[in-house]
mmCIF file of C-alpha atoms and ligand atoms in Angstrom:
data_model
loop_
_atom_site.group_PDB
_atom_site.id
_atom_site.type_symbol
_atom_site.label_atom_id
_atom_site.label_comp_id
_atom_site.label_asym_id
_atom_site.label_seq_id
_atom_site.Cartn_x
_atom_site.Cartn_y
_atom_site.Cartn_z
ATOM 1 C CA VAL A 201 149.649 49.100 111.587
ATOM 2 C CA GLN A 202 149.465 47.988 107.963
ATOM 3 C CA GLY A 203 150.566 50.079 105.000
ATOM 4 C CA LEU A 204 153.702 51.723 103.754
ATOM 5 C CA HIS A 205 156.415 52.949 106.085
ATOM 6 C CA VAL A 206 157.681 56.333 104.928
ATOM 7 C CA GLY A 207 160.528 58.267 106.558
ATOM 8 C CA ILE A 208 161.018 61.981 105.909
ATOM 9 C CA ILE A 209 164.145 64.098 106.387
ATOM 10 C CA MET A 210 162.537 67.530 106.667
ATOM 11 C CA ASP A 211 165.323 69.737 105.351
ATOM 12 C CA GLY A 212 165.466 73.299 104.080
ATOM 13 C CA ASN A 213 163.658 75.264 106.802
ATOM 14 C CA GLY A 214 166.560 77.637 107.385
ATOM 15 C CA ARG A 215 167.257 78.294 103.701
ATOM 16 C CA TRP A 216 163.585 78.815 102.969
ATOM 17 C CA ALA A 217 163.326 81.402 105.764
ATOM 18 C CA ALA A 218 166.515 83.168 104.627
ATOM 19 C CA ALA A 219 165.108 83.384 101.089
ATOM 20 C CA GLN A 220 162.090 85.275 102.514
ATOM 21 C CA GLY A 221 164.446 87.568 104.460
ATOM 22 C CA TRP A 222 163.344 85.973 107.738
ATOM 23 C CA GLN A 223 165.205 84.335 110.615
ATOM 24 C CA ARG A 224 165.860 80.585 110.482
ATOM 25 C CA VAL A 225 163.420 79.855 113.296
ATOM 26 C CA ALA A 226 160.572 81.261 111.192
ATOM 27 C CA GLY A 227 161.300 78.404 108.778
ATOM 28 C CA HIS A 228 160.953 75.859 111.573
ATOM 29 C CA LYS A 229 157.592 77.360 112.558
ATOM 30 C CA ARG A 230 156.362 77.008 108.974
ATOM 31 C CA GLY A 231 157.864 73.531 108.938
ATOM 32 C CA ALA A 232 155.569 72.511 111.790
ATOM 33 C CA GLN A 233 152.599 73.391 109.539
ATOM 34 C CA SER A 234 153.987 71.108 106.822
ATOM 35 C CA VAL A 235 154.050 68.327 109.426
ATOM 36 C CA ARG A 236 150.323 68.836 110.014
ATOM 37 C CA ARG A 237 149.672 68.671 106.258
ATOM 38 C CA VAL A 238 151.584 65.428 105.679
ATOM 39 C CA VAL A 239 150.077 63.724 108.727
ATOM 40 C CA GLU A 240 146.620 64.562 107.423
ATOM 41 C CA ALA A 241 147.404 63.395 103.875
ATOM 42 C CA ALA A 242 149.289 60.198 104.751
ATOM 43 C CA PRO A 243 146.479 57.682 105.454
ATOM 44 C CA ASP A 244 144.752 58.233 102.093
ATOM 45 C CA LEU A 245 148.052 57.544 100.311
ATOM 46 C CA GLY A 246 148.385 54.100 101.860
ATOM 47 C CA ILE A 247 150.912 55.148 104.478
ATOM 48 C CA GLY A 248 150.599 53.224 107.746
ATOM 49 C CA THR A 249 153.746 54.456 109.463
ATOM 50 C CA LEU A 250 155.346 57.865 109.084
ATOM 51 C CA THR A 251 158.703 58.535 110.744
ATOM 52 C CA LEU A 252 159.744 62.205 110.748
ATOM 53 C CA TYR A 253 163.285 63.352 111.525
ATOM 54 C CA ALA A 254 162.477 66.264 113.823
ATOM 55 C CA PHE A 255 165.757 66.676 115.733
ATOM 56 C CA SER A 256 168.972 64.762 115.208
ATOM 57 C CA SER A 257 171.487 64.171 117.978
ATOM 58 C CA ASP A 258 173.871 66.352 115.960
ATOM 59 C CA ASN A 259 171.343 69.214 116.022
ATOM 60 C CA TRP A 260 172.355 69.943 119.649
ATOM 61 C CA GLN A 261 175.335 71.721 118.113
ATOM 62 C CA ARG A 262 173.108 74.442 116.646
ATOM 63 C CA PRO A 263 172.864 77.864 118.351
ATOM 64 C CA GLU A 264 171.121 77.680 121.728
ATOM 65 C CA ARG A 265 168.199 79.828 120.637
ATOM 66 C CA GLU A 266 167.488 77.674 117.597
ATOM 67 C CA VAL A 267 167.594 74.516 119.732
ATOM 68 C CA SER A 268 165.187 75.998 122.243
ATOM 69 C CA VAL A 269 162.762 77.152 119.525
ATOM 70 C CA LEU A 270 162.796 73.650 118.000
ATOM 71 C CA MET A 271 162.195 72.041 121.399
ATOM 72 C CA SER A 272 159.313 74.355 122.178
ATOM 73 C CA LEU A 273 157.791 73.780 118.724
ATOM 74 C CA LEU A 274 157.901 70.043 119.366
ATOM 75 C CA LYS A 275 156.313 70.447 122.776
ATOM 76 C CA ARG A 276 153.603 72.698 121.392
ATOM 77 C CA TYR A 277 152.948 70.351 118.483
ATOM 78 C CA LEU A 278 152.434 67.434 120.868
ATOM 79 C CA GLN A 279 150.236 69.453 123.214
ATOM 80 C CA SER A 280 148.088 70.992 120.500
ATOM 81 C CA GLU A 281 147.785 67.998 118.171
ATOM 82 C CA THR A 282 147.141 65.126 120.573
ATOM 83 C CA ALA A 283 143.355 65.588 120.671
ATOM 84 C CA ASN A 284 143.285 65.900 116.888
ATOM 85 C CA CYS A 285 145.372 62.750 116.568
ATOM 86 C CA VAL A 286 143.016 60.799 118.830
ATOM 87 C CA ALA A 287 140.070 61.988 116.696
ATOM 88 C CA ASN A 288 141.825 60.886 113.505
ATOM 89 C CA GLY A 289 143.249 57.595 114.759
ATOM 90 C CA VAL A 290 146.862 58.773 114.715
ATOM 91 C CA ARG A 291 149.140 57.054 117.182
ATOM 92 C CA ILE A 292 152.146 59.155 118.240
ATOM 93 C CA SER A 293 155.422 57.748 119.442
ATOM 94 C CA ILE A 294 158.884 59.175 119.802
ATOM 95 C CA ILE A 295 162.126 57.458 118.862
ATOM 96 C CA GLY A 296 165.523 58.619 120.061
ATOM 97 C CA ARG A 297 167.215 59.325 123.374
ATOM 98 C CA ARG A 298 165.029 60.705 126.131
ATOM 99 C CA ASP A 299 167.590 61.364 128.847
ATOM 100 C CA ARG A 300 168.678 64.761 127.502
ATOM 101 C CA LEU A 301 165.187 66.201 126.919
ATOM 102 C CA ASP A 302 163.618 68.928 128.996
ATOM 103 C CA PRO A 303 161.142 67.560 131.611
ATOM 104 C CA ALA A 304 158.277 69.621 130.132
ATOM 105 C CA LEU A 305 158.871 68.121 126.675
ATOM 106 C CA LEU A 306 159.171 64.664 128.216
ATOM 107 C CA SER A 307 155.814 64.958 129.902
ATOM 108 C CA ALA A 308 154.224 66.208 126.656
ATOM 109 C CA ILE A 309 155.720 63.128 124.973
ATOM 110 C CA THR A 310 154.382 60.625 127.488
ATOM 111 C CA ALA A 311 150.969 62.323 127.537
ATOM 112 C CA ALA A 312 150.750 62.152 123.716
ATOM 113 C CA GLU A 313 151.967 58.547 123.597
ATOM 114 C CA ASP A 314 149.578 57.388 126.305
ATOM 115 C CA ALA A 315 146.557 59.217 124.879
ATOM 116 C CA THR A 316 147.045 57.846 121.352
ATOM 117 C CA LEU A 317 148.149 54.309 122.202
ATOM 118 C CA HIS A 318 144.950 52.715 120.894
ATOM 119 C CA CYS A 319 144.979 54.579 117.536
ATOM 120 C CA THR A 320 145.489 52.446 114.430
ATOM 121 C CA THR A 321 144.917 54.572 111.297
ATOM 122 C CA LEU A 322 148.455 55.982 111.175
ATOM 123 C CA HIS A 323 151.516 55.490 113.354
ATOM 124 C CA LEU A 324 153.341 58.826 113.536
ATOM 125 C CA ARG A 325 156.857 58.411 114.881
ATOM 126 C CA LEU A 326 158.828 61.569 115.648
ATOM 127 C CA ALA A 327 162.591 61.133 115.822
ATOM 128 C CA ILE A 328 163.872 63.474 118.545
ATOM 129 C CA ASP A 329 167.503 63.447 119.756
ATOM 130 C CA TYR A 330 167.843 60.621 117.279
ATOM 131 C CA SER A 331 170.949 59.067 115.739
ATOM 132 C CA ALA A 332 170.650 55.781 113.862
ATOM 133 C CA ARG A 333 174.204 54.778 114.722
ATOM 134 C CA ASP A 334 173.611 55.510 118.383
ATOM 135 C CA ALA A 335 170.365 53.466 118.310
ATOM 136 C CA ILE A 336 172.184 50.530 116.686
ATOM 137 C CA VAL A 337 174.987 50.646 119.254
ATOM 138 C CA ARG A 338 172.494 50.773 122.134
ATOM 139 C CA ALA A 339 170.533 47.823 120.743
ATOM 140 C CA ALA A 340 173.773 45.845 120.372
ATOM 141 C CA GLN A 341 174.762 46.721 123.938
ATOM 142 C CA SER A 342 171.415 45.559 125.315
ATOM 143 C CA LEU A 343 171.961 42.192 123.610
ATOM 144 C CA ALA A 344 175.485 41.783 124.942
ATOM 145 C CA ASN A 345 174.518 38.706 126.972
ATOM 146 C CA CYS A 346 172.437 37.123 124.249
ATOM 147 C CA LYS A 347 173.976 34.020 122.671
ATOM 148 C CA LEU A 348 172.231 34.123 119.324
ATOM 149 C CA ILE A 349 171.254 37.429 117.756
ATOM 150 C CA THR A 350 169.058 37.122 114.688
ATOM 151 C CA ARG A 351 168.115 39.936 112.322
ATOM 152 C CA ASP A 352 164.495 39.817 113.474
ATOM 153 C CA LEU A 353 165.472 39.954 117.133
ATOM 154 C CA PHE A 354 167.839 42.832 116.457
ATOM 155 C CA ALA A 355 165.176 44.754 114.501
ATOM 156 C CA ASP A 356 162.693 44.281 117.353
ATOM 157 C CA VAL A 357 165.186 45.469 119.964
ATOM 158 C CA LEU A 358 166.080 48.468 117.818
ATOM 159 C CA ALA A 359 162.451 49.549 117.590
ATOM 160 C CA ARG A 360 161.608 48.714 121.200
ATOM 161 C CA ASP A 361 160.168 51.363 123.451
ATOM 162 C CA LYS A 362 157.933 51.456 126.475
ATOM 163 C CA HIS A 363 154.896 50.303 124.507
ATOM 164 C CA ASP A 364 156.337 48.728 121.414
ATOM 165 C CA LEU A 365 157.923 45.336 121.734
ATOM 166 C CA ARG A 366 157.812 44.692 118.007
ATOM 167 C CA SER A 367 159.640 46.392 115.188
ATOM 168 C CA ALA A 368 157.889 49.172 113.256
ATOM 169 C CA GLY A 369 159.250 47.374 110.216
ATOM 170 C CA ASP A 370 161.489 48.225 107.348
ATOM 171 C CA VAL A 371 161.176 51.584 105.683
ATOM 172 C CA ASP A 372 159.724 51.525 102.150
ATOM 173 C CA LEU A 373 160.551 55.082 101.191
ATOM 174 C CA ILE A 374 162.828 57.820 102.493
ATOM 175 C CA ILE A 375 161.979 61.330 101.327
ATOM 176 C CA ARG A 376 164.467 64.166 101.760
ATOM 177 C CA THR A 377 163.452 67.736 100.979
ATOM 178 C CA GLY A 378 165.784 70.706 100.521
ATOM 179 C CA GLY A 379 167.890 69.423 97.637
ATOM 180 C CA GLU A 380 170.603 67.524 99.537
ATOM 181 C CA GLN A 381 171.064 63.849 98.808
ATOM 182 C CA ARG A 382 172.200 62.081 101.954
ATOM 183 C CA LEU A 383 170.788 60.085 104.880
ATOM 184 C CA SER A 384 172.354 62.033 107.764
ATOM 185 C CA ASP A 385 172.244 59.171 110.298
ATOM 186 C CA PHE A 386 168.492 58.518 109.826
ATOM 187 C CA LEU A 387 167.039 54.961 110.036
ATOM 188 C CA LEU A 388 170.211 53.319 108.694
ATOM 189 C CA TRP A 389 169.244 49.765 109.652
ATOM 190 C CA GLU A 390 165.559 50.098 108.784
ATOM 191 C CA SER A 391 166.190 51.566 105.329
ATOM 192 C CA ALA A 392 168.405 48.761 104.000
ATOM 193 C CA TYR A 393 166.032 48.313 101.038
ATOM 194 C CA ALA A 394 164.239 51.661 101.117
ATOM 195 C CA GLU A 395 163.701 53.604 97.933
ATOM 196 C CA LEU A 396 165.225 57.081 98.166
ATOM 197 C CA TYR A 397 163.380 60.154 96.928
ATOM 198 C CA PHE A 398 165.060 63.547 96.869
ATOM 199 C CA THR A 399 163.277 66.766 96.057
ATOM 200 C CA ASN A 400 164.436 70.378 95.782
ATOM 201 C CA ARG A 401 161.238 71.499 97.489
ATOM 202 C CA MET A 402 162.057 73.145 100.844
ATOM 203 C CA TRP A 403 160.258 71.568 103.804
ATOM 204 C CA PRO A 404 158.065 74.614 104.657
ATOM 205 C CA GLU A 405 156.634 74.398 101.116
ATOM 206 C CA PHE A 406 156.053 70.656 101.152
ATOM 207 C CA GLY A 407 152.409 69.632 101.000
ATOM 208 C CA ALA A 408 149.951 66.832 100.269
ATOM 209 C CA LYS A 409 150.619 66.967 96.510
ATOM 210 C CA ASP A 410 154.374 66.571 97.064
ATOM 211 C CA LEU A 411 153.803 63.579 99.321
ATOM 212 C CA SER A 412 151.499 62.076 96.725
ATOM 213 C CA ASP A 413 154.139 62.623 93.988
ATOM 214 C CA ALA A 414 156.686 60.752 96.113
ATOM 215 C CA ILE A 415 154.303 57.826 96.620
ATOM 216 C CA VAL A 416 153.559 57.682 92.882
ATOM 217 C CA ALA A 417 157.333 57.585 92.247
ATOM 218 C CA LEU A 418 157.681 54.758 94.779
ATOM 219 C CA HIS A 419 155.018 52.694 93.004
ATOM 220 C CA SER A 420 156.808 53.166 89.693
ATOM 221 C CA ARG A 421 160.073 51.729 91.056
ATOM 222 C CA ASP A 422 160.992 48.130 90.479
ATOM 223 C CA ARG A 423 161.655 46.814 93.976
ATOM 224 C CA ARG A 424 163.483 43.508 93.722
ATOM 225 C CA PHE A 425 165.088 43.262 97.195
ATOM 226 C CA GLY A 426 168.211 41.733 95.652
ATOM 227 C CA ARG A 427 166.275 39.141 93.659
ATOM 228 C CA VAL A 428 165.658 38.919 89.925
ATOM 229 C CA GLU A 429 162.173 39.317 88.433
ATOM 230 C CA THR A 430 160.060 36.179 88.911
ATOM 231 C CA THR A 431 159.265 36.106 85.188
ATOM 232 C CA ALA A 432 162.928 36.627 84.234
ATOM 233 C CA ALA A 433 163.971 33.855 86.639
ATOM 234 C CA ALA A 434 161.458 31.457 85.087
ATOM 235 C CA ALA A 435 162.747 32.299 81.590
ATOM 236 C CA SER A 436 166.438 31.759 82.418
HETATM 237 C C1 FPP B 797 166.134 70.953 108.855
HETATM 238 O O1 FPP B 797 166.129 72.222 108.258
HETATM 239 C C2 FPP B 797 165.057 70.848 109.824
HETATM 240 C C3 FPP B 797 165.237 70.658 111.155
HETATM 241 C C4 FPP B 797 166.563 70.556 111.779
HETATM 242 C C5 FPP B 797 164.105 70.608 112.101
HETATM 243 C C6 FPP B 797 162.821 69.981 111.636
HETATM 244 C C7 FPP B 797 161.753 70.532 112.485
HETATM 245 C C8 FPP B 797 160.524 70.934 112.082
HETATM 246 C C9 FPP B 797 160.029 70.732 110.720
HETATM 247 C C10 FPP B 797 159.586 71.660 112.987
HETATM 248 C C11 FPP B 797 159.002 70.957 114.127
HETATM 249 C C12 FPP B 797 158.652 69.536 113.918
HETATM 250 C C13 FPP B 797 157.496 68.951 114.332
HETATM 251 C C14 FPP B 797 157.339 67.482 114.271
HETATM 252 C C15 FPP B 797 156.349 69.732 114.846
HETATM 253 P P1 FPP B 797 167.428 73.115 108.363
HETATM 254 O O2 FPP B 797 167.254 74.068 109.487
HETATM 255 O O3 FPP B 797 168.642 72.255 108.458
HETATM 256 O O4 FPP B 797 167.393 73.870 106.992
HETATM 257 P P2 FPP B 797 168.641 74.386 106.170
HETATM 258 O O5 FPP B 797 169.349 73.182 105.651
HETATM 259 O O6 FPP B 797 167.998 75.181 105.109
HETATM 260 O O7 FPP B 797 169.471 75.195 107.098
#
């Protein structure tokens, strides 16, 4: 898939719900609607790959009820959106550990991945039970017998899943909603040269216009990847 790779840390669901006088899980439910909005808006903004941080490995430490609501929201999202994704050319894949997921969620995952495998308009990657450090350690472990590890090989192994033998590529932009400014163990390797965009907007309120604002900000940044400007280099 061509186009920008954008990663989103969807933060602020709980605080948004509390501000309405609602329970935290109500914020997650609204958050699932924001996911639908950004997936719909992404292709027209030049985004080819969208990686959403849906559930971090550290999120298992949340109260049991909140974990189970999140898991069932994810399952329902996959079940209800797959047909829509096929119609709109959206390929779904999941990154993260699979061995701790409920069998019903796992089968929703494989069904969504298999049904959308041929889609090429947008690659939607949902990070579930994901930890970037854990992913890096597992990739390193799988290469333990390899004599020469290159960056490209490592990146490919890191991104490898059942269907994907090639890396999804570096991340161009990381967006974090909810006002905090940190990466929280998300795509640490892949975002080595990512631009970071933080907004106070809470995730349940995030929409197409906010995504567009972030992309406009990205285009206004001077991305040098450690080099100097070509024109400046010629002049010096
Ligand atoms: C962070 O907000 C958000 C999460 C831990 C979960 C993200 C999940 C969704 C948006 C819903 C389901 C996702 C999909 C793909 C359908 P928080 O609870 O940490 O908010 P807080 O910082 O205000 O407490």
